[in-house]
Amino acid sequence: MADILIIGGGVIGLATAVELALHGAKVKVLERGICAQAATWAAAGMLAPEAEQLDGELLELGLRSRALYPEWVSKLNHITGEDCGYRQCGIFAPMIGMSDWESHSKYIDRQQANSIQTGLSHDIAGGLWFPEDGQVDNRRLARVLLLAARSIGVEILEGVTVSQIAHSAGKVTHLATSHGDLKSDRYLLATGAWSKELMSLPVTPRKGQMLAVFDPNHSLERVLFAPNVYIVPRQDGSIIIGATVEDVGFTDGNTTAEIDRLLTEAISIYPSIANMSIQSTWWGFRPYAPNEMPIIGMSDYANLFLATGHYRNGILLAPITAHLIANSMGLESSGKNGDLQHFARLFSTVTAVGKIVP
């Protein structure tokens, strides 16, 4: 018997597994297999609470999680010796023509924009500069989290499918899986866009199509975030371009129309992309929840916790989600993380939203 069974081995499940194990819990993660269409693998890895124009409690949550990132990735590096590609490179949100943004505190003009990133389209008049936003290589982060989890004793069961969360008298009794029934003291559901397979939660998939091009000159240094496209340069010369937002269920595949649109938008902002080679295209499914607020904390079942519905912000919110779940399970000291109590109270009122699928 494990102290805690986590259903889902994406960035949220693994980040939480590491946090819980570091607090002394015995943790087991059930993962049916690495899915290229899951948000963890398909994302661009932007850490952009400001550039994304988040607001209210979601902005507060995003800013707090962004602030946790340097220490969090340093901890992962200490455990594994591996780098996850974290960079506080800043994000520039360009604008074409005149805009009300010129009164924004983060506004910079064309000359200032050229000083932080050369090669921008001549049509760009200025934009908003968010120096504290940044990025992490999400695929490298997933691999580092997996290595860190195993290094500190988390048991990862790959190829295991959970078919049912069994319950009685308001508590989960066991998980019915492809490897037999598994029992634990506590359980965490972290299955992203597929959460409805096990619970009737208000989480639905939002498809995103993306592509990567190769910049042999490594000329792009800043993330560019426009209303219809984002452009994320990696340290190896790859440039990630994304992403569509499609309410089409789990419809597979890239479409020529959407890839063409993304490229057209990207070239209109950074023209050099027109001469770069296409490396790959892919798609994935974000877990959308109402008001784009993630579902974090205890469920209606006394020993079942939830961490899903992160939508476009799963990579950004991974560190604070891990802290919040540990807090909900009584493994965080309020003295050390007293500033998380506000979020713990917030999400305790949000998560009583679903029933286990029979």
Short mmCIF file of C-alpha atoms in Angstrom, two decimals:
data_model
loop_
_atom_site.label_atom_id
_atom_site.label_comp_id
_atom_site.label_asym_id
_atom_site.label_seq_id
_atom_site.Cartn_x
_atom_site.Cartn_y
_atom_site.Cartn_z
CA MET A 1 0.00 0.00 0.00
CA ALA A 2 1.28 3.45 -0.95
CA ASP A 3 0.55 6.48 1.19
CA ILE A 4 -0.56 8.35 -1.92
CA LEU A 5 -1.55 7.08 -5.37
CA ILE A 6 -1.40 9.67 -8.17
CA ILE A 7 -3.36 9.04 -11.35
CA GLY A 8 -1.52 10.78 -14.17
CA GLY A 9 2.18 11.25 -14.91
CA GLY A 10 2.15 14.64 -16.63
CA VAL A 11 3.88 17.71 -15.28
CA ILE A 12 1.21 18.28 -12.61
CA GLY A 13 1.22 14.69 -11.38
CA LEU A 14 5.03 14.43 -11.36
CA ALA A 15 5.60 17.85 -9.78
CA THR A 16 3.19 16.91 -6.99
CA ALA A 17 4.76 13.48 -6.58
CA VAL A 18 8.19 15.05 -6.07
CA GLU A 19 6.82 17.59 -3.57
CA LEU A 20 4.97 14.94 -1.56
CA ALA A 21 7.95 12.57 -1.53
CA LEU A 22 10.24 15.35 -0.32
CA HIS A 23 7.84 15.75 2.61
CA GLY A 24 8.23 12.09 3.51
CA ALA A 25 5.22 10.55 1.80
CA LYS A 26 5.37 7.21 0.06
CA VAL A 27 4.13 7.99 -3.45
CA LYS A 28 3.15 5.88 -6.44
CA VAL A 29 2.30 7.37 -9.86
CA LEU A 30 0.10 5.54 -12.35
CA GLU A 31 0.71 6.50 -15.99
CA ARG A 32 -0.91 4.73 -18.92
CA GLY A 33 1.87 5.89 -21.23
CA ILE A 34 3.56 9.06 -22.45
CA CYS A 35 1.02 10.81 -24.65
CA ALA A 36 2.33 13.21 -27.28
CA GLN A 37 -1.08 14.86 -27.30
CA ALA A 38 -1.16 15.60 -23.57
CA ALA A 39 -0.64 19.23 -22.61
CA THR A 40 2.69 18.53 -20.88
CA TRP A 41 4.37 17.30 -24.07
CA ALA A 42 2.52 19.53 -26.55
CA ALA A 43 2.96 22.86 -24.76
CA ALA A 44 5.42 25.68 -25.53
CA GLY A 45 6.52 26.16 -21.92
CA MET A 46 5.81 29.88 -21.59
CA LEU A 47 5.79 31.30 -18.07
CA ALA A 48 3.61 34.26 -18.94
CA PRO A 49 1.09 35.37 -16.32
CA GLU A 50 1.53 38.98 -17.44
CA ALA A 51 1.84 38.50 -21.21
CA GLU A 52 -1.17 36.16 -21.17
CA GLN A 53 -3.16 39.01 -19.57
CA LEU A 54 -4.39 36.82 -16.73
CA ASP A 55 -6.48 38.67 -14.20
CA GLY A 56 -7.95 38.41 -10.72
CA GLU A 57 -7.14 35.37 -8.63
CA LEU A 58 -5.69 33.51 -11.62
CA LEU A 59 -3.14 36.29 -12.17
CA GLU A 60 -2.26 36.24 -8.47
CA LEU A 61 -1.79 32.49 -8.62
CA GLY A 62 0.33 32.75 -11.78
CA LEU A 63 2.58 35.46 -10.39
CA ARG A 64 3.17 33.47 -7.22
CA SER A 65 4.01 30.34 -9.19
CA ARG A 66 6.33 32.25 -11.52
CA ALA A 67 8.16 33.55 -8.44
CA LEU A 68 8.62 29.96 -7.23
CA TYR A 69 10.26 28.84 -10.48
CA PRO A 70 13.94 29.73 -9.89
CA GLU A 71 14.13 27.90 -6.57
CA TRP A 72 11.99 25.03 -7.88
CA VAL A 73 14.13 24.29 -10.94
CA SER A 74 17.28 24.70 -8.83
CA LYS A 75 15.93 22.00 -6.51
CA LEU A 76 15.26 19.70 -9.45
CA ASN A 77 18.75 20.35 -10.80
CA HIS A 78 20.24 19.53 -7.39
CA ILE A 79 18.36 16.22 -7.28
CA THR A 80 19.09 15.14 -10.86
CA GLY A 81 22.06 17.12 -12.12
CA GLU A 82 19.94 17.93 -15.19
CA ASP A 83 18.86 21.28 -16.63
CA CYS A 84 15.24 21.83 -17.70
CA GLY A 85 15.79 24.87 -19.93
CA TYR A 86 14.38 27.51 -17.59
CA ARG A 87 15.07 31.09 -18.76
CA GLN A 88 13.73 34.41 -17.54
CA CYS A 89 14.19 35.76 -21.07
CA GLY A 90 11.30 38.22 -20.97
CA ILE A 91 8.27 38.30 -23.24
CA PHE A 92 7.48 41.04 -25.75
CA ALA A 93 3.88 41.55 -26.88
CA PRO A 94 4.16 43.46 -30.19
CA MET A 95 1.48 45.71 -31.62
CA ILE A 96 0.96 47.00 -35.14
CA GLY A 97 -0.18 50.60 -35.41
CA MET A 98 -1.52 52.83 -32.66
CA SER A 99 -3.17 51.31 -29.61
CA ASP A 100 -4.52 52.08 -26.18
CA TRP A 101 -1.58 50.03 -24.94
CA GLU A 102 0.59 53.14 -25.19
CA SER A 103 -0.74 54.23 -21.79
CA HIS A 104 0.18 50.85 -20.26
CA SER A 105 2.98 50.87 -17.70
CA LYS A 106 4.79 48.13 -19.63
CA TYR A 107 4.63 49.91 -22.99
CA ILE A 108 7.86 50.41 -24.99
CA ASP A 109 8.17 52.16 -28.34
CA ARG A 110 9.70 50.86 -31.55
CA GLN A 111 13.21 52.03 -30.73
CA GLN A 112 13.12 50.39 -27.31
CA ALA A 113 11.69 47.21 -28.84
CA ASN A 114 14.60 47.05 -31.29
CA SER A 115 17.01 47.29 -28.37
CA ILE A 116 15.66 44.10 -26.80
CA GLN A 117 15.04 42.19 -30.06
CA THR A 118 16.28 42.94 -33.55
CA GLY A 119 14.61 41.74 -36.74
CA LEU A 120 11.05 42.65 -35.85
CA SER A 121 8.64 43.54 -38.64
CA HIS A 122 8.72 47.18 -39.74
CA ASP A 123 4.95 47.26 -39.10
CA ILE A 124 5.46 46.93 -35.36
CA ALA A 125 5.06 50.31 -33.68
CA GLY A 126 5.87 49.14 -30.16
CA GLY A 127 4.34 46.87 -27.60
CA LEU A 128 4.38 45.63 -24.04
CA TRP A 129 7.58 44.32 -22.45
CA PHE A 130 7.33 41.87 -19.56
CA PRO A 131 10.93 41.24 -18.40
CA GLU A 132 9.95 38.90 -15.56
CA ASP A 133 8.03 36.47 -17.78
CA GLY A 134 10.01 33.66 -19.33
CA GLN A 135 9.98 30.05 -20.44
CA VAL A 136 10.99 26.51 -19.61
CA ASP A 137 11.55 23.66 -22.06
CA ASN A 138 8.44 21.68 -21.15
CA ARG A 139 9.65 18.38 -22.60
CA ARG A 140 12.96 18.62 -20.79
CA LEU A 141 11.08 19.58 -17.63
CA ALA A 142 8.92 16.46 -17.93
CA ARG A 143 12.02 14.26 -18.26
CA VAL A 144 13.74 15.98 -15.32
CA LEU A 145 10.66 15.58 -13.13
CA LEU A 146 10.47 11.89 -13.99
CA LEU A 147 14.16 11.44 -13.13
CA ALA A 148 13.78 13.44 -9.91
CA ALA A 149 10.75 11.44 -8.83
CA ARG A 150 12.53 8.13 -9.33
CA SER A 151 15.67 9.44 -7.63
CA ILE A 152 13.81 10.18 -4.39
CA GLY A 153 11.85 6.94 -4.25
CA VAL A 154 8.62 7.66 -6.12
CA GLU A 155 7.40 4.48 -7.80
CA ILE A 156 6.31 5.08 -11.40
CA LEU A 157 4.01 2.42 -12.85
CA GLU A 158 3.92 2.91 -16.61
CA GLY A 159 1.42 1.27 -18.90
CA VAL A 160 -1.23 1.17 -16.17
CA THR A 161 -4.76 2.25 -17.09
CA VAL A 162 -7.24 3.19 -14.36
CA SER A 163 -10.74 2.10 -15.34
CA GLN A 164 -12.61 3.06 -12.17
CA ILE A 165 -12.27 4.92 -8.90
CA ALA A 166 -14.20 2.71 -6.47
CA HIS A 167 -15.77 4.35 -3.44
CA SER A 168 -17.98 3.68 -0.46
CA ALA A 169 -19.38 5.88 2.33
CA GLY A 170 -17.82 9.03 0.92
CA LYS A 171 -14.31 7.62 0.58
CA VAL A 172 -12.30 6.02 -2.21
CA THR A 173 -11.69 2.35 -1.44
CA HIS A 174 -9.44 1.38 -4.34
CA LEU A 175 -8.60 1.94 -8.00
CA ALA A 176 -9.57 -0.68 -10.54
CA THR A 177 -6.67 -0.82 -12.98
CA SER A 178 -5.24 -2.93 -15.79
CA HIS A 179 -2.81 -4.26 -13.16
CA GLY A 180 -5.53 -5.20 -10.66
CA ASP A 181 -7.01 -3.29 -7.74
CA LEU A 182 -4.68 -0.79 -6.07
CA LYS A 183 -5.28 0.70 -2.62
CA SER A 184 -3.86 3.70 -0.81
CA ASP A 185 -4.51 6.05 2.09
CA ARG A 186 -5.00 8.99 -0.29
CA TYR A 187 -5.45 9.51 -4.02
CA LEU A 188 -4.81 12.36 -6.46
CA LEU A 189 -6.49 12.76 -9.84
CA ALA A 190 -4.17 14.59 -12.26
CA THR A 191 -5.33 13.38 -15.65
CA GLY A 192 -5.65 16.70 -17.49
CA ALA A 193 -7.96 16.83 -20.49
CA TRP A 194 -9.01 13.22 -19.88
CA SER A 195 -10.30 13.82 -16.33
CA LYS A 196 -13.93 13.18 -17.31
CA GLU A 197 -13.11 9.54 -17.98
CA LEU A 198 -12.99 8.98 -14.22
CA MET A 199 -14.96 11.87 -12.70
CA SER A 200 -17.81 14.06 -13.90
CA LEU A 201 -15.72 17.21 -13.63
CA PRO A 202 -16.26 20.34 -15.76
CA VAL A 203 -13.03 19.73 -17.67
CA THR A 204 -13.07 19.53 -21.46
CA PRO A 205 -10.32 19.37 -24.09
CA ARG A 206 -9.25 22.40 -26.10
CA LYS A 207 -7.11 21.40 -29.05
CA GLY A 208 -3.98 23.34 -29.98
CA GLN A 209 -2.01 22.94 -33.20
CA MET A 210 1.68 23.94 -33.24
CA LEU A 211 4.88 23.70 -35.23
CA ALA A 212 8.61 24.23 -34.86
CA VAL A 213 11.08 25.84 -37.24
CA PHE A 214 14.88 25.96 -37.01
CA ASP A 215 16.82 29.20 -36.66
CA PRO A 216 20.44 28.40 -37.62
CA ASN A 217 21.59 31.88 -36.55
CA HIS A 218 19.90 31.78 -33.12
CA SER A 219 18.74 35.30 -33.91
CA LEU A 220 15.56 35.29 -31.82
CA GLU A 221 16.21 35.76 -28.10
CA ARG A 222 12.85 36.89 -26.69
CA VAL A 223 9.48 35.21 -26.61
CA LEU A 224 7.06 37.12 -28.85
CA PHE A 225 3.43 36.97 -27.77
CA ALA A 226 0.84 38.42 -30.16
CA PRO A 227 -2.98 38.11 -30.03
CA ASN A 228 -3.08 35.32 -32.64
CA VAL A 229 0.31 33.62 -32.31
CA TYR A 230 3.24 33.14 -29.97
CA ILE A 231 6.86 32.53 -30.95
CA VAL A 232 9.16 30.83 -28.43
CA PRO A 233 12.90 30.46 -29.14
CA ARG A 234 14.75 27.53 -27.62
CA GLN A 235 18.45 27.52 -26.80
CA ASP A 236 19.12 24.82 -29.42
CA GLY A 237 17.86 27.05 -32.27
CA SER A 238 14.36 25.63 -32.48
CA ILE A 239 11.50 28.13 -32.52
CA ILE A 240 8.10 26.97 -31.31
CA ILE A 241 5.11 28.59 -33.01
CA GLY A 242 1.60 28.20 -31.64
CA ALA A 243 -1.15 27.75 -31.02
CA THR A 244 -4.72 27.31 -32.10
CA VAL A 245 -7.54 27.08 -29.56
CA GLU A 246 -10.20 24.68 -30.88
CA ASP A 247 -13.27 23.32 -29.14
CA VAL A 248 -13.38 20.12 -31.22
CA GLY A 249 -13.17 17.41 -28.57
CA PHE A 250 -10.35 14.92 -29.13
CA THR A 251 -10.20 15.39 -32.90
CA ASP A 252 -6.73 14.32 -34.04
CA GLY A 253 -4.40 15.86 -36.57
CA ASN A 254 -2.90 19.02 -37.94
CA THR A 255 -4.69 20.93 -40.68
CA THR A 256 -2.98 22.81 -43.49
CA ALA A 257 -5.22 25.83 -42.98
CA GLU A 258 -4.29 26.31 -39.31
CA ILE A 259 -0.57 25.63 -39.77
CA ASP A 260 -0.55 28.10 -42.68
CA ARG A 261 -2.33 30.68 -40.52
CA LEU A 262 0.16 30.29 -37.68
CA LEU A 263 3.09 30.68 -40.07
CA THR A 264 1.54 33.72 -41.74
CA GLU A 265 0.97 35.39 -38.37
CA ALA A 266 4.48 34.53 -37.16
CA ILE A 267 6.15 35.86 -40.33
CA SER A 268 4.17 39.11 -40.05
CA ILE A 269 5.86 39.69 -36.67
CA TYR A 270 9.30 38.17 -37.25
CA PRO A 271 9.93 38.02 -41.03
CA SER A 272 13.07 35.86 -40.87
CA ILE A 273 10.86 32.87 -40.07
CA ALA A 274 9.91 32.79 -43.77
CA ASN A 275 13.39 31.45 -44.60
CA MET A 276 13.61 28.90 -41.79
CA SER A 277 13.06 25.18 -42.27
CA ILE A 278 10.07 23.48 -40.69
CA GLN A 279 11.17 20.87 -38.15
CA SER A 280 7.86 19.36 -37.08
CA THR A 281 4.16 19.92 -36.51
CA TRP A 282 2.01 18.52 -33.71
CA TRP A 283 -1.16 19.01 -31.74
CA GLY A 284 -2.33 18.53 -28.16
CA PHE A 285 -5.27 18.91 -25.81
CA ARG A 286 -5.42 21.43 -22.98
CA PRO A 287 -7.71 20.72 -19.98
CA TYR A 288 -10.18 23.61 -19.96
CA ALA A 289 -12.19 24.37 -16.80
CA PRO A 290 -14.80 27.14 -16.35
CA ASN A 291 -13.31 30.66 -16.13
CA GLU A 292 -9.94 29.06 -16.93
CA MET A 293 -9.49 28.37 -13.20
CA PRO A 294 -7.76 25.10 -12.32
CA ILE A 295 -9.41 22.63 -9.98
CA ILE A 296 -7.01 22.07 -7.08
CA GLY A 297 -7.53 20.56 -3.65
CA MET A 298 -9.85 18.11 -1.89
CA SER A 299 -12.82 16.60 -3.71
CA ASP A 300 -16.18 15.60 -2.27
CA TYR A 301 -14.54 12.30 -1.28
CA ALA A 302 -12.61 12.44 1.96
CA ASN A 303 -9.36 10.91 0.65
CA LEU A 304 -9.46 11.99 -3.00
CA PHE A 305 -7.70 15.16 -4.14
CA LEU A 306 -7.85 16.93 -7.51
CA ALA A 307 -5.28 18.76 -9.63
CA THR A 308 -6.67 19.33 -13.10
CA GLY A 309 -8.21 21.94 -15.40
CA HIS A 310 -5.05 24.04 -15.76
CA TYR A 311 -5.89 24.88 -19.39
CA ARG A 312 -3.11 27.06 -20.91
CA ASN A 313 -1.17 27.41 -17.64
CA GLY A 314 -0.22 23.92 -16.51
CA ILE A 315 3.53 24.40 -16.94
CA LEU A 316 3.39 27.80 -15.22
CA LEU A 317 1.28 26.55 -12.31
CA ALA A 318 3.09 23.26 -11.66
CA PRO A 319 5.17 24.44 -8.67
CA ILE A 320 2.32 26.14 -6.83
CA THR A 321 -0.07 23.28 -7.58
CA ALA A 322 2.38 20.87 -5.99
CA HIS A 323 2.60 23.12 -2.91
CA LEU A 324 -1.19 23.47 -2.70
CA ILE A 325 -1.80 19.72 -2.86
CA ALA A 326 0.85 19.11 -0.20
CA ASN A 327 -0.85 21.79 1.88
CA SER A 328 -4.27 20.18 1.36
CA MET A 329 -2.84 16.85 2.51
CA GLY A 330 -1.35 18.42 5.63
CA LEU A 331 2.27 18.11 4.51
CA GLU A 332 3.10 21.83 4.30
CA SER A 333 3.76 23.85 7.45
CA SER A 334 1.67 27.01 7.58
CA GLY A 335 4.67 28.81 9.04
CA LYS A 336 6.86 28.11 6.04
CA ASN A 337 4.19 28.65 3.42
CA GLY A 338 1.71 30.90 5.15
CA ASP A 339 1.30 32.95 1.96
CA LEU A 340 -0.25 29.87 0.34
CA GLN A 341 -3.12 29.80 2.81
CA HIS A 342 -5.08 32.31 0.74
CA PHE A 343 -4.93 30.01 -2.27
CA ALA A 344 -5.71 26.96 -0.18
CA ARG A 345 -8.90 28.65 1.02
CA LEU A 346 -9.75 29.78 -2.51
CA PHE A 347 -9.48 26.34 -4.05
CA SER A 348 -11.17 24.54 -1.18
CA THR A 349 -14.37 26.25 -2.34
CA VAL A 350 -13.82 25.48 -6.02
CA THR A 351 -13.23 21.76 -6.04
CA ALA A 352 -16.53 20.33 -4.81
CA VAL A 353 -17.69 20.01 -8.39
CA GLY A 354 -17.71 16.37 -9.51
CA LYS A 355 -18.78 12.84 -8.87
CA ILE A 356 -16.89 9.66 -9.65
CA VAL A 357 -17.97 8.12 -12.93
CA PRO A 358 -19.63 4.75 -12.19
#
